[in-house]
Amino acid sequence: MIKDPRITRFRKMLAQATNYEQWKAAALELDFLEGNAEWKEDFASDLYHYELIYDRLSNLKQYRQQNDFERLKRALREGLHHDLGNMGNPALYTRSRVGTKHLIEEYITQVCESLDYLCDHPVPGFPVYDKLQFFRDTLTSYGRPTLLLSGGASLGMFHFGVIKALWEKGLLPQVIAGSSIGAIIAGILGVHTDAEIPEMLVPESHNLKAWKWRGLLSAMRGTGLMDQDTLRRCLRENIGDYTFEEAYQRTGRSINISVSPVQAHQKARLLCGYTSPYLLVWSAALASAAVPGIFPPVTLMKKDLNGNSLPYMPRLKFVDGSVVSDLPIERLMHLYDVNFTIVSQTNPHVVPFLTDRGQDEKLSLTNLPSHLLKSEVQFHGQGVFDYLRKRVRPEILRQLSGQMYTIMAQRYSGDVTIAPNYSLRHFRRMLANPSPEYVREMILEGERATWPKISMIRSHARISKTLERCVRRLKQQNRRAAELKLVSGDTPARP
């Protein structure tokens, strides 16, 4: 079979794209040439319950056309479920580079338009306060997405590219979590408003001097290979002296930072506005980045009533969040009703073992040996370190074995996992201060890795984002209504 030369040309354009519009244009051409456009138009498939989606879509259209607000409201409230009819099946997003079945896209569009319609139009017997409660309840039951940023030292500059790609498409989640370098970037993002994100993505706007070697003698004394004061100055300059509560009030983003315990009888903690509202974000990021042996453990800092900084639980110290909880998915589900996880994974010991969800049907027998090898290494590694952490002496070896066990036993992927393709050049820069050119290079790598995932992320996140926007608009309407009521109540009626 003769290969169409246009396919080679568009694949080259795809690999060399410098923005999403270029990438999408090439991807759409490839979808057409490879027959994926017809696949998207044919809504029938055994990959999802297309009859259910079709019926739901027809009902929503009918209720809107008839202005039947009550039935529309009930249909949205009781029938809006995450992954309805398995329309989030990863296999639906691997056949085509852009988009999926048109039926799914039309259904999601209809849901979002119906939500906006209910939110913005006067509905008899449905005042603003009741609307606000309706949308809050619907958001709670439906859930929301979250973005989790892993560790990975300077390789974590990749996260900025993921953030940029999601933000440009209006898909950046409100809930952001991070550990180690991911905690630093989550902290930076969490104190910047949407209007400030373009400047945040300019490398020259940041202090990039985070690493300063102190040497092996310093590490042997327990003060780490790197100078922690240098990292502290870097974080305070890039994040500022915001608490978790102040950061949320400023940007509306919920920052979540993982830290790991040092002493016995401690548990890993997720620091955020719910659990530690007065804690300084830079302090949490410093602790989460304190890789054992490279940086010493950290005492967290908080603000008191007068705005002064002082130690938070001074008897306790914390280290790198990746050690115990690189991706605190379960905790986020409890705190924020998270139903969909986007993971930007840059840990060098994890990325080689990742496999893309939804690709199982493309696996061949030639991949079986490497798949088995990865599985065996992980399985036996967990067994060895689990045994050692329970039985080995002295104590330092037991603690080290425990840390290795938790590292190997953790989950490192999400519903969508975005990861770089590493080469030797990446590892050479891993423990070096990133230059602006390197940051720009990693941002572009992050964008290119994210663009193929946009369609799946949009299908999962678009309804949640619409609900969040509706809640914000209704809060403003409710506040204005309360202010007007107060003013009218204070003003004496004219005769």
Short mmCIF file of C-alpha atoms in Angstrom, two decimals:
data_model
loop_
_atom_site.label_atom_id
_atom_site.label_comp_id
_atom_site.label_asym_id
_atom_site.label_seq_id
_atom_site.Cartn_x
_atom_site.Cartn_y
_atom_site.Cartn_z
CA MET A 1 0.00 0.00 0.00
CA ILE A 2 1.38 3.40 -1.04
CA LYS A 3 1.48 5.87 1.81
CA ASP A 4 -0.02 9.27 1.11
CA PRO A 5 2.85 11.82 1.23
CA ARG A 6 0.44 14.34 2.75
CA ILE A 7 0.26 12.21 5.89
CA THR A 8 4.03 12.44 6.36
CA ARG A 9 3.93 16.19 5.79
CA PHE A 10 1.14 16.80 8.29
CA ARG A 11 2.75 14.56 10.89
CA LYS A 12 5.89 16.66 10.60
CA MET A 13 3.80 19.81 11.01
CA LEU A 14 2.18 18.23 14.05
CA ALA A 15 5.55 17.56 15.69
CA GLN A 16 6.87 21.04 14.92
CA ALA A 17 3.79 23.07 15.90
CA THR A 18 4.51 26.00 18.20
CA ASN A 19 0.91 26.73 19.19
CA TYR A 20 -2.36 24.86 19.50
CA GLU A 21 -3.89 26.36 16.36
CA GLN A 22 -1.03 25.03 14.21
CA TRP A 23 -1.22 21.65 15.91
CA LYS A 24 -5.00 21.43 15.53
CA ALA A 25 -4.93 22.37 11.85
CA ALA A 26 -2.44 19.59 11.10
CA ALA A 27 -4.31 17.13 13.33
CA LEU A 28 -7.63 17.79 11.57
CA GLU A 29 -6.01 17.19 8.19
CA LEU A 30 -4.59 13.91 9.44
CA ASP A 31 -7.97 12.90 10.87
CA PHE A 32 -9.51 13.47 7.45
CA LEU A 33 -6.78 11.61 5.55
CA GLU A 34 -6.83 8.66 7.96
CA GLY A 35 -10.62 8.29 7.91
CA ASN A 36 -11.24 9.51 11.44
CA ALA A 37 -13.67 12.23 10.34
CA GLU A 38 -16.19 9.59 9.25
CA TRP A 39 -15.70 7.72 12.52
CA LYS A 40 -16.63 10.84 14.48
CA GLU A 41 -19.80 11.40 12.46
CA ASP A 42 -21.05 7.84 13.02
CA PHE A 43 -22.45 8.03 16.55
CA ALA A 44 -23.01 4.27 16.88
CA SER A 45 -20.24 2.46 18.76
CA ASP A 46 -19.83 -0.28 21.34
CA LEU A 47 -17.43 1.99 23.24
CA TYR A 48 -20.26 3.92 24.91
CA HIS A 49 -24.03 3.87 25.46
CA TYR A 50 -24.92 6.04 22.49
CA GLU A 51 -28.67 5.38 22.75
CA LEU A 52 -28.71 6.84 26.26
CA ILE A 53 -26.75 9.92 25.20
CA TYR A 54 -29.05 10.43 22.20
CA ASP A 55 -32.18 10.23 24.35
CA ARG A 56 -30.80 12.68 26.90
CA LEU A 57 -29.80 15.10 24.15
CA SER A 58 -33.25 14.93 22.55
CA ASN A 59 -34.96 15.63 25.88
CA LEU A 60 -32.81 18.66 26.63
CA LYS A 61 -33.45 20.10 23.18
CA GLN A 62 -37.19 19.57 23.53
CA TYR A 63 -37.41 21.19 26.97
CA ARG A 64 -35.47 24.24 25.82
CA GLN A 65 -37.53 24.66 22.65
CA GLN A 66 -40.74 24.49 24.69
CA ASN A 67 -39.39 26.75 27.46
CA ASP A 68 -40.30 23.98 29.87
CA PHE A 69 -38.09 25.26 32.67
CA GLU A 70 -39.30 22.83 35.29
CA ARG A 71 -38.56 19.72 33.23
CA LEU A 72 -35.26 21.20 32.06
CA LYS A 73 -34.27 21.90 35.64
CA ARG A 74 -35.21 18.40 36.77
CA ALA A 75 -33.44 16.79 33.81
CA LEU A 76 -30.22 18.62 34.63
CA ARG A 77 -30.42 18.07 38.37
CA GLU A 78 -31.21 14.37 38.42
CA GLY A 79 -29.72 13.26 35.12
CA LEU A 80 -26.38 15.06 35.07
CA HIS A 81 -23.83 12.40 35.92
CA HIS A 82 -20.11 12.30 35.39
CA ASP A 83 -19.13 9.93 32.58
CA LEU A 84 -22.75 9.32 31.57
CA GLY A 85 -23.03 6.30 29.31
CA ASN A 86 -19.24 5.77 29.50
CA MET A 87 -18.70 8.78 27.25
CA GLY A 88 -15.42 9.40 29.06
CA ASN A 89 -14.02 6.07 27.88
CA PRO A 90 -10.36 6.79 26.99
CA ALA A 91 -10.70 4.65 23.87
CA LEU A 92 -13.09 7.26 22.46
CA TYR A 93 -10.25 9.79 22.45
CA THR A 94 -7.43 7.76 20.91
CA ARG A 95 -8.91 7.09 17.48
CA SER A 96 -9.08 10.75 16.47
CA ARG A 97 -6.52 13.43 17.30
CA VAL A 98 -9.11 16.20 17.66
CA GLY A 99 -12.50 15.58 19.20
CA THR A 100 -14.51 12.40 19.51
CA LYS A 101 -17.96 11.21 18.48
CA HIS A 102 -20.02 14.22 17.41
CA LEU A 103 -22.95 12.94 19.46
CA ILE A 104 -20.89 13.27 22.65
CA GLU A 105 -19.69 16.74 21.71
CA GLU A 106 -23.23 17.87 20.85
CA TYR A 107 -24.58 16.49 24.13
CA ILE A 108 -21.96 18.31 26.20
CA THR A 109 -22.59 21.54 24.29
CA GLN A 110 -26.34 21.20 24.86
CA VAL A 111 -25.85 20.61 28.59
CA CYS A 112 -23.62 23.67 28.94
CA GLU A 113 -25.99 25.86 26.94
CA SER A 114 -28.93 24.64 29.04
CA LEU A 115 -27.07 25.44 32.25
CA ASP A 116 -26.18 28.93 31.02
CA TYR A 117 -29.79 29.43 29.91
CA LEU A 118 -31.16 28.53 33.33
CA CYS A 119 -28.55 30.66 35.04
CA ASP A 120 -28.99 33.83 32.99
CA HIS A 121 -32.71 33.91 32.16
CA PRO A 122 -35.55 34.81 34.54
CA VAL A 123 -37.48 31.69 35.47
CA PRO A 124 -40.90 32.02 37.15
CA GLY A 125 -40.77 30.72 40.71
CA PHE A 126 -37.00 30.29 40.57
CA PRO A 127 -35.38 33.29 42.32
CA VAL A 128 -31.65 33.97 42.33
CA TYR A 129 -31.07 32.45 45.76
CA ASP A 130 -32.77 29.19 44.75
CA LYS A 131 -30.81 29.17 41.50
CA LEU A 132 -27.57 29.54 43.41
CA GLN A 133 -28.46 26.63 45.67
CA PHE A 134 -29.46 24.55 42.64
CA PHE A 135 -26.16 25.13 40.86
CA ARG A 136 -24.13 24.56 44.02
CA ASP A 137 -25.87 21.25 44.64
CA THR A 138 -25.47 20.22 41.01
CA LEU A 139 -21.76 21.07 41.06
CA THR A 140 -21.29 19.08 44.26
CA SER A 141 -23.03 16.01 42.86
CA TYR A 142 -21.40 16.25 39.44
CA GLY A 143 -17.89 16.98 40.71
CA ARG A 144 -15.00 18.97 39.32
CA PRO A 145 -11.57 18.37 37.77
CA THR A 146 -8.22 18.91 39.43
CA LEU A 147 -4.70 19.40 38.13
CA LEU A 148 -1.93 17.58 40.00
CA LEU A 149 1.71 18.56 39.49
CA SER A 150 4.33 15.97 40.41
CA GLY A 151 7.89 16.25 41.61
CA GLY A 152 10.88 16.16 39.30
CA ALA A 153 13.31 18.96 40.27
CA SER A 154 14.08 21.32 37.37
CA LEU A 155 12.30 18.94 34.99
CA GLY A 156 9.13 20.31 36.57
CA MET A 157 9.36 23.41 34.35
CA PHE A 158 7.33 21.15 32.06
CA HIS A 159 4.33 21.89 34.32
CA PHE A 160 4.24 25.49 33.14
CA GLY A 161 3.58 24.26 29.60
CA VAL A 162 0.71 22.07 30.77
CA ILE A 163 -0.75 25.02 32.67
CA LYS A 164 -0.41 27.29 29.65
CA ALA A 165 -2.12 24.84 27.28
CA LEU A 166 -5.04 24.29 29.65
CA TRP A 167 -5.42 27.97 30.50
CA GLU A 168 -5.48 29.05 26.86
CA LYS A 169 -8.37 26.65 26.17
CA GLY A 170 -10.30 27.66 29.30
CA LEU A 171 -9.75 24.25 30.89
CA LEU A 172 -7.44 25.09 33.79
CA PRO A 173 -9.03 23.58 36.93
CA GLN A 174 -9.73 25.68 39.99
CA VAL A 175 -8.27 22.97 42.24
CA ILE A 176 -4.48 22.68 41.90
CA ALA A 177 -2.29 20.25 43.83
CA GLY A 178 1.45 19.76 43.84
CA SER A 179 4.37 18.11 45.55
CA SER A 180 8.06 19.01 45.48
CA ILE A 181 8.66 21.16 42.36
CA GLY A 182 4.97 20.69 41.61
CA ALA A 183 4.19 22.35 44.95
CA ILE A 184 6.35 25.33 44.02
CA ILE A 185 4.61 25.77 40.68
CA ALA A 186 1.18 25.22 42.27
CA GLY A 187 2.06 27.95 44.76
CA ILE A 188 3.14 30.33 42.00
CA LEU A 189 -0.02 29.64 39.98
CA GLY A 190 -2.22 29.90 43.06
CA VAL A 191 -1.23 33.51 43.80
CA HIS A 192 -1.62 34.75 40.21
CA THR A 193 -4.97 35.82 38.80
CA ASP A 194 -6.02 34.88 35.28
CA ALA A 195 -5.03 38.35 34.08
CA GLU A 196 -1.52 37.79 35.48
CA ILE A 197 -0.94 34.36 33.95
CA PRO A 198 0.66 35.66 30.71
CA GLU A 199 3.30 37.46 32.77
CA MET A 200 3.67 34.41 35.03
CA LEU A 201 4.60 32.33 31.97
CA VAL A 202 7.51 34.65 31.11
CA PRO A 203 10.66 33.02 32.56
CA GLU A 204 12.37 36.36 33.13
CA SER A 205 9.61 37.36 35.56
CA HIS A 206 10.79 34.74 38.07
CA ASN A 207 13.77 34.25 40.32
CA LEU A 208 15.23 31.05 38.85
CA LYS A 209 18.10 30.76 41.34
CA ALA A 210 16.78 27.92 43.49
CA TRP A 211 19.85 25.67 43.67
CA LYS A 212 23.14 26.37 45.43
CA TRP A 213 25.46 23.47 46.17
CA ARG A 214 26.92 23.17 49.66
CA GLY A 215 28.77 19.88 49.22
CA LEU A 216 28.94 16.40 50.72
CA LEU A 217 30.29 17.59 54.06
CA SER A 218 27.17 19.68 54.56
CA ALA A 219 25.00 16.69 53.69
CA MET A 220 26.85 14.52 56.21
CA ARG A 221 26.17 17.13 58.90
CA GLY A 222 22.44 16.89 58.11
CA THR A 223 22.07 20.32 56.51
CA GLY A 224 21.74 18.97 52.97
CA LEU A 225 23.64 19.07 49.71
CA MET A 226 21.89 22.31 48.76
CA ASP A 227 21.56 25.65 50.52
CA GLN A 228 18.00 25.95 51.81
CA ASP A 229 18.24 29.72 52.34
CA THR A 230 18.74 30.17 48.60
CA LEU A 231 15.62 28.15 47.87
CA ARG A 232 13.69 30.04 50.56
CA ARG A 233 14.57 33.41 49.00
CA CYS A 234 13.56 32.08 45.59
CA LEU A 235 10.16 30.93 46.84
CA ARG A 236 9.38 34.07 48.81
CA GLU A 237 10.22 36.22 45.81
CA ASN A 238 8.16 34.11 43.38
CA ILE A 239 5.17 33.36 45.64
CA GLY A 240 5.08 36.23 48.11
CA ASP A 241 3.90 36.17 51.71
CA TYR A 242 0.40 34.87 51.04
CA THR A 243 -1.38 32.39 53.24
CA PHE A 244 -3.53 29.70 51.66
CA GLU A 245 -6.62 31.68 52.63
CA GLU A 246 -5.27 34.93 51.17
CA ALA A 247 -4.24 33.21 47.95
CA TYR A 248 -7.74 31.83 47.47
CA GLN A 249 -9.32 35.19 48.17
CA ARG A 250 -7.03 36.79 45.62
CA THR A 251 -7.34 34.29 42.75
CA GLY A 252 -10.16 31.86 43.50
CA ARG A 253 -7.74 28.95 43.09
CA SER A 254 -7.52 26.24 45.72
CA ILE A 255 -3.84 25.39 46.27
CA ASN A 256 -3.03 22.01 47.79
CA ILE A 257 0.52 21.03 48.77
CA SER A 258 1.69 17.60 49.92
CA VAL A 259 4.27 17.26 52.69
CA SER A 260 5.73 14.12 54.22
CA PRO A 261 6.53 13.49 57.90
CA VAL A 262 9.97 13.15 59.43
CA GLN A 263 9.30 11.94 62.96
CA ALA A 264 7.44 8.82 63.97
CA HIS A 265 3.72 9.07 64.80
CA GLN A 266 3.18 11.58 61.99
CA LYS A 267 1.08 11.24 58.89
CA ALA A 268 1.51 12.79 55.47
CA ARG A 269 -0.47 16.02 55.21
CA LEU A 270 -2.23 17.91 52.47
CA LEU A 271 -1.87 21.61 53.22
CA CYS A 272 -4.60 23.82 51.78
CA GLY A 273 -7.15 26.49 52.59
CA TYR A 274 -9.39 23.96 54.33
CA THR A 275 -6.76 22.30 56.49
CA SER A 276 -4.23 25.12 57.05
CA PRO A 277 -5.75 28.47 56.03
CA TYR A 278 -3.20 30.66 57.86
CA LEU A 279 -0.12 28.75 56.71
CA LEU A 280 2.25 30.62 54.39
CA VAL A 281 2.22 29.08 50.92
CA TRP A 282 5.95 29.56 50.36
CA SER A 283 6.63 27.71 53.62
CA ALA A 284 4.52 24.73 52.52
CA ALA A 285 6.26 24.69 49.13
CA LEU A 286 9.66 24.83 50.85
CA ALA A 287 8.78 21.79 52.96
CA SER A 288 7.37 19.89 50.01
CA ALA A 289 10.58 20.53 48.05
CA ALA A 290 12.85 19.40 50.90
CA VAL A 291 14.13 16.20 49.28
CA PRO A 292 15.80 14.13 52.04
CA GLY A 293 19.57 14.43 51.79
CA ILE A 294 19.39 17.41 49.45
CA PHE A 295 17.59 19.81 51.79
CA PRO A 296 17.06 19.56 55.56
CA PRO A 297 13.56 19.10 57.04
CA VAL A 298 11.42 22.23 57.32
CA THR A 299 9.43 23.84 60.12
CA LEU A 300 6.28 25.31 58.60
CA MET A 301 5.44 28.99 59.05
CA LYS A 302 2.11 30.77 59.51
CA LYS A 303 0.73 34.28 59.96
CA ASP A 304 -0.69 35.42 63.27
CA LEU A 305 -3.55 37.88 63.79
CA ASN A 306 -1.18 40.81 63.31
CA GLY A 307 0.30 39.46 60.08
CA ASN A 308 3.58 38.40 61.66
CA SER A 309 5.28 35.16 60.63
CA LEU A 310 5.87 32.53 63.29
CA PRO A 311 6.41 28.76 63.41
CA TYR A 312 3.44 26.47 62.89
CA MET A 313 3.70 23.50 65.25
CA PRO A 314 7.41 24.12 65.91
CA ARG A 315 8.00 20.60 67.23
CA LEU A 316 7.17 19.09 63.83
CA LYS A 317 9.25 19.07 60.67
CA PHE A 318 8.30 18.01 57.15
CA VAL A 319 10.04 16.97 53.93
CA ASP A 320 9.39 16.30 50.24
CA GLY A 321 5.72 15.60 49.54
CA SER A 322 6.59 13.11 46.80
CA VAL A 323 8.04 10.70 49.35
CA VAL A 324 4.65 9.62 50.69
CA SER A 325 1.99 11.31 48.56
CA ASP A 326 3.10 12.56 45.16
CA LEU A 327 -0.53 12.65 43.96
CA PRO A 328 -3.02 13.06 46.86
CA ILE A 329 -6.00 12.06 44.72
CA GLU A 330 -8.19 10.47 47.40
CA ARG A 331 -7.80 13.43 49.74
CA LEU A 332 -8.77 15.84 46.97
CA MET A 333 -11.86 13.78 46.23
CA HIS A 334 -12.99 14.19 49.84
CA LEU A 335 -12.23 17.90 50.07
CA TYR A 336 -13.40 19.16 46.67
CA ASP A 337 -15.72 16.53 45.15
CA VAL A 338 -13.09 15.86 42.50
CA ASN A 339 -14.28 13.48 39.78
CA PHE A 340 -11.54 13.83 37.18
CA THR A 341 -7.78 14.05 37.62
CA ILE A 342 -5.29 15.62 35.23
CA VAL A 343 -1.74 14.67 36.19
CA SER A 344 1.38 16.38 34.92
CA GLN A 345 4.01 13.77 35.74
CA THR A 346 7.73 14.61 35.53
CA ASN A 347 9.33 12.32 38.13
CA PRO A 348 12.28 10.68 36.32
CA HIS A 349 11.79 7.40 38.20
CA VAL A 350 8.12 7.28 37.16
CA VAL A 351 7.86 8.50 33.56
CA PRO A 352 9.56 5.43 31.99
CA PHE A 353 6.96 3.18 33.63
CA LEU A 354 3.89 5.13 32.52
CA THR A 355 1.47 3.73 29.97
CA ASP A 356 -1.30 5.73 28.35
CA ARG A 357 -4.82 4.77 29.31
CA GLY A 358 -6.97 3.89 26.34
CA GLN A 359 -4.06 2.41 24.43
CA ASP A 360 -4.61 -1.21 25.44
CA GLU A 361 -6.21 -2.10 22.14
CA LYS A 362 -3.04 -1.01 20.34
CA LEU A 363 -0.66 -3.12 22.41
CA SER A 364 1.05 -5.92 20.55
CA LEU A 365 2.89 -9.05 21.62
CA THR A 366 6.17 -7.29 20.89
CA ASN A 367 5.49 -5.01 23.87
CA LEU A 368 4.78 -7.90 26.22
CA PRO A 369 8.37 -8.44 27.50
CA SER A 370 8.86 -4.79 28.48
CA HIS A 371 5.40 -4.67 30.04
CA LEU A 372 6.13 -7.76 32.12
CA LEU A 373 9.55 -6.44 33.14
CA LYS A 374 8.09 -3.16 34.39
CA SER A 375 5.38 -4.97 36.32
CA GLU A 376 7.83 -7.40 37.90
CA VAL A 377 10.24 -4.65 38.97
CA GLN A 378 7.42 -2.73 40.64
CA PHE A 379 5.87 -5.78 42.30
CA HIS A 380 9.08 -7.28 43.69
CA GLY A 381 10.46 -3.87 44.65
CA GLN A 382 7.41 -3.22 46.80
CA GLY A 383 7.76 -6.63 48.41
CA VAL A 384 11.43 -6.15 49.27
CA PHE A 385 11.04 -2.71 50.80
CA ASP A 386 7.86 -3.70 52.63
CA TYR A 387 9.81 -6.51 54.29
CA LEU A 388 12.77 -4.28 55.13
CA ARG A 389 10.70 -1.45 56.60
CA LYS A 390 9.15 -3.86 59.09
CA ARG A 391 12.23 -5.83 60.11
CA VAL A 392 15.50 -4.09 59.32
CA ARG A 393 17.70 -2.38 61.89
CA PRO A 394 19.12 0.25 62.51
CA GLU A 395 16.36 2.83 62.51
CA ILE A 396 17.77 4.94 59.67
CA LEU A 397 17.66 1.96 57.31
CA ARG A 398 14.14 1.16 58.41
CA GLN A 399 13.02 4.71 57.65
CA LEU A 400 14.79 4.67 54.29
CA SER A 401 13.14 1.36 53.41
CA GLY A 402 9.78 2.78 54.41
CA GLN A 403 10.27 5.78 52.15
CA MET A 404 11.30 3.56 49.24
CA TYR A 405 8.23 1.39 49.81
CA THR A 406 5.86 4.35 49.72
CA ILE A 407 7.55 5.68 46.59
CA MET A 408 7.06 2.36 44.80
CA ALA A 409 3.54 1.73 46.14
CA GLN A 410 2.06 5.09 45.16
CA ARG A 411 -0.21 5.79 42.25
CA TYR A 412 1.50 8.13 39.80
CA SER A 413 -1.11 8.60 37.09
CA GLY A 414 -4.56 10.11 36.74
CA ASP A 415 -7.55 9.94 34.42
CA VAL A 416 -5.36 11.91 32.03
CA THR A 417 -1.60 11.75 32.51
CA ILE A 418 0.65 14.19 30.68
CA ALA A 419 4.35 13.39 30.68
CA PRO A 420 7.47 14.40 28.75
CA ASN A 421 9.66 12.21 26.58
CA TYR A 422 12.97 12.24 28.39
CA SER A 423 16.40 12.10 26.85
CA LEU A 424 19.88 12.42 28.33
CA ARG A 425 19.88 16.20 27.93
CA HIS A 426 16.97 16.47 30.36
CA PHE A 427 18.77 14.64 33.15
CA ARG A 428 21.91 16.75 32.78
CA ARG A 429 19.89 19.81 33.80
CA MET A 430 17.79 18.16 36.48
CA LEU A 431 19.68 19.56 39.49
CA ALA A 432 20.78 22.84 37.90
CA ASN A 433 19.20 26.27 38.01
CA PRO A 434 17.06 26.54 34.88
CA SER A 435 17.91 29.27 32.40
CA PRO A 436 15.10 31.28 30.75
CA GLU A 437 15.83 29.46 27.49
CA TYR A 438 15.48 26.08 29.20
CA VAL A 439 12.19 27.14 30.81
CA ARG A 440 10.81 28.22 27.43
CA GLU A 441 11.93 24.91 25.94
CA MET A 442 10.18 22.94 28.68
CA ILE A 443 7.03 25.07 28.40
CA LEU A 444 6.78 24.18 24.72
CA GLU A 445 7.34 20.50 25.54
CA GLY A 446 4.56 20.69 28.10
CA GLU A 447 2.22 22.32 25.61
CA ARG A 448 2.93 19.75 22.92
CA ALA A 449 2.32 16.91 25.35
CA THR A 450 -0.99 18.48 26.45
CA TRP A 451 -2.53 19.31 23.07
CA PRO A 452 -3.39 15.67 22.19
CA LYS A 453 -5.21 15.39 25.54
CA ILE A 454 -7.32 18.54 25.13
CA SER A 455 -10.33 16.77 23.61
CA MET A 456 -10.61 14.27 26.45
CA ILE A 457 -10.05 16.93 29.10
CA ARG A 458 -12.69 19.16 27.52
CA SER A 459 -15.26 16.35 27.49
CA HIS A 460 -14.71 15.75 31.20
CA ALA A 461 -14.17 19.29 32.42
CA ARG A 462 -16.42 21.51 30.31
CA ILE A 463 -19.62 20.85 32.27
CA SER A 464 -17.85 21.37 35.60
CA LYS A 465 -16.30 24.62 34.40
CA THR A 466 -19.72 25.82 33.20
CA LEU A 467 -21.24 25.03 36.60
CA GLU A 468 -18.43 26.90 38.36
CA ARG A 469 -18.95 29.97 36.17
CA CYS A 470 -22.70 29.86 36.80
CA VAL A 471 -22.11 29.72 40.56
CA ARG A 472 -19.81 32.76 40.35
CA ARG A 473 -22.32 34.76 38.31
CA LEU A 474 -25.19 33.87 40.62
CA LYS A 475 -23.14 34.80 43.68
CA GLN A 476 -22.62 38.24 42.16
CA GLN A 477 -26.32 38.57 41.34
CA ASN A 478 -27.28 37.46 44.84
CA ARG A 479 -24.85 39.95 46.38
CA ARG A 480 -26.18 42.80 44.25
CA ALA A 481 -29.77 41.87 45.12
CA ALA A 482 -28.92 41.90 48.83
CA GLU A 483 -27.22 45.29 48.52
CA LEU A 484 -30.19 46.77 46.66
CA LYS A 485 -32.57 45.38 49.25
CA LEU A 486 -30.49 46.91 52.02
CA VAL A 487 -30.37 50.29 50.30
CA SER A 488 -34.09 50.32 49.57
CA GLY A 489 -34.83 49.33 53.16
CA ASP A 490 -32.74 52.20 54.52
CA THR A 491 -34.24 54.79 52.20
CA PRO A 492 -37.53 56.26 53.42
CA ALA A 493 -40.38 55.84 51.02
CA ARG A 494 -41.50 58.96 49.20
CA PRO A 495 -45.01 60.14 49.80
#
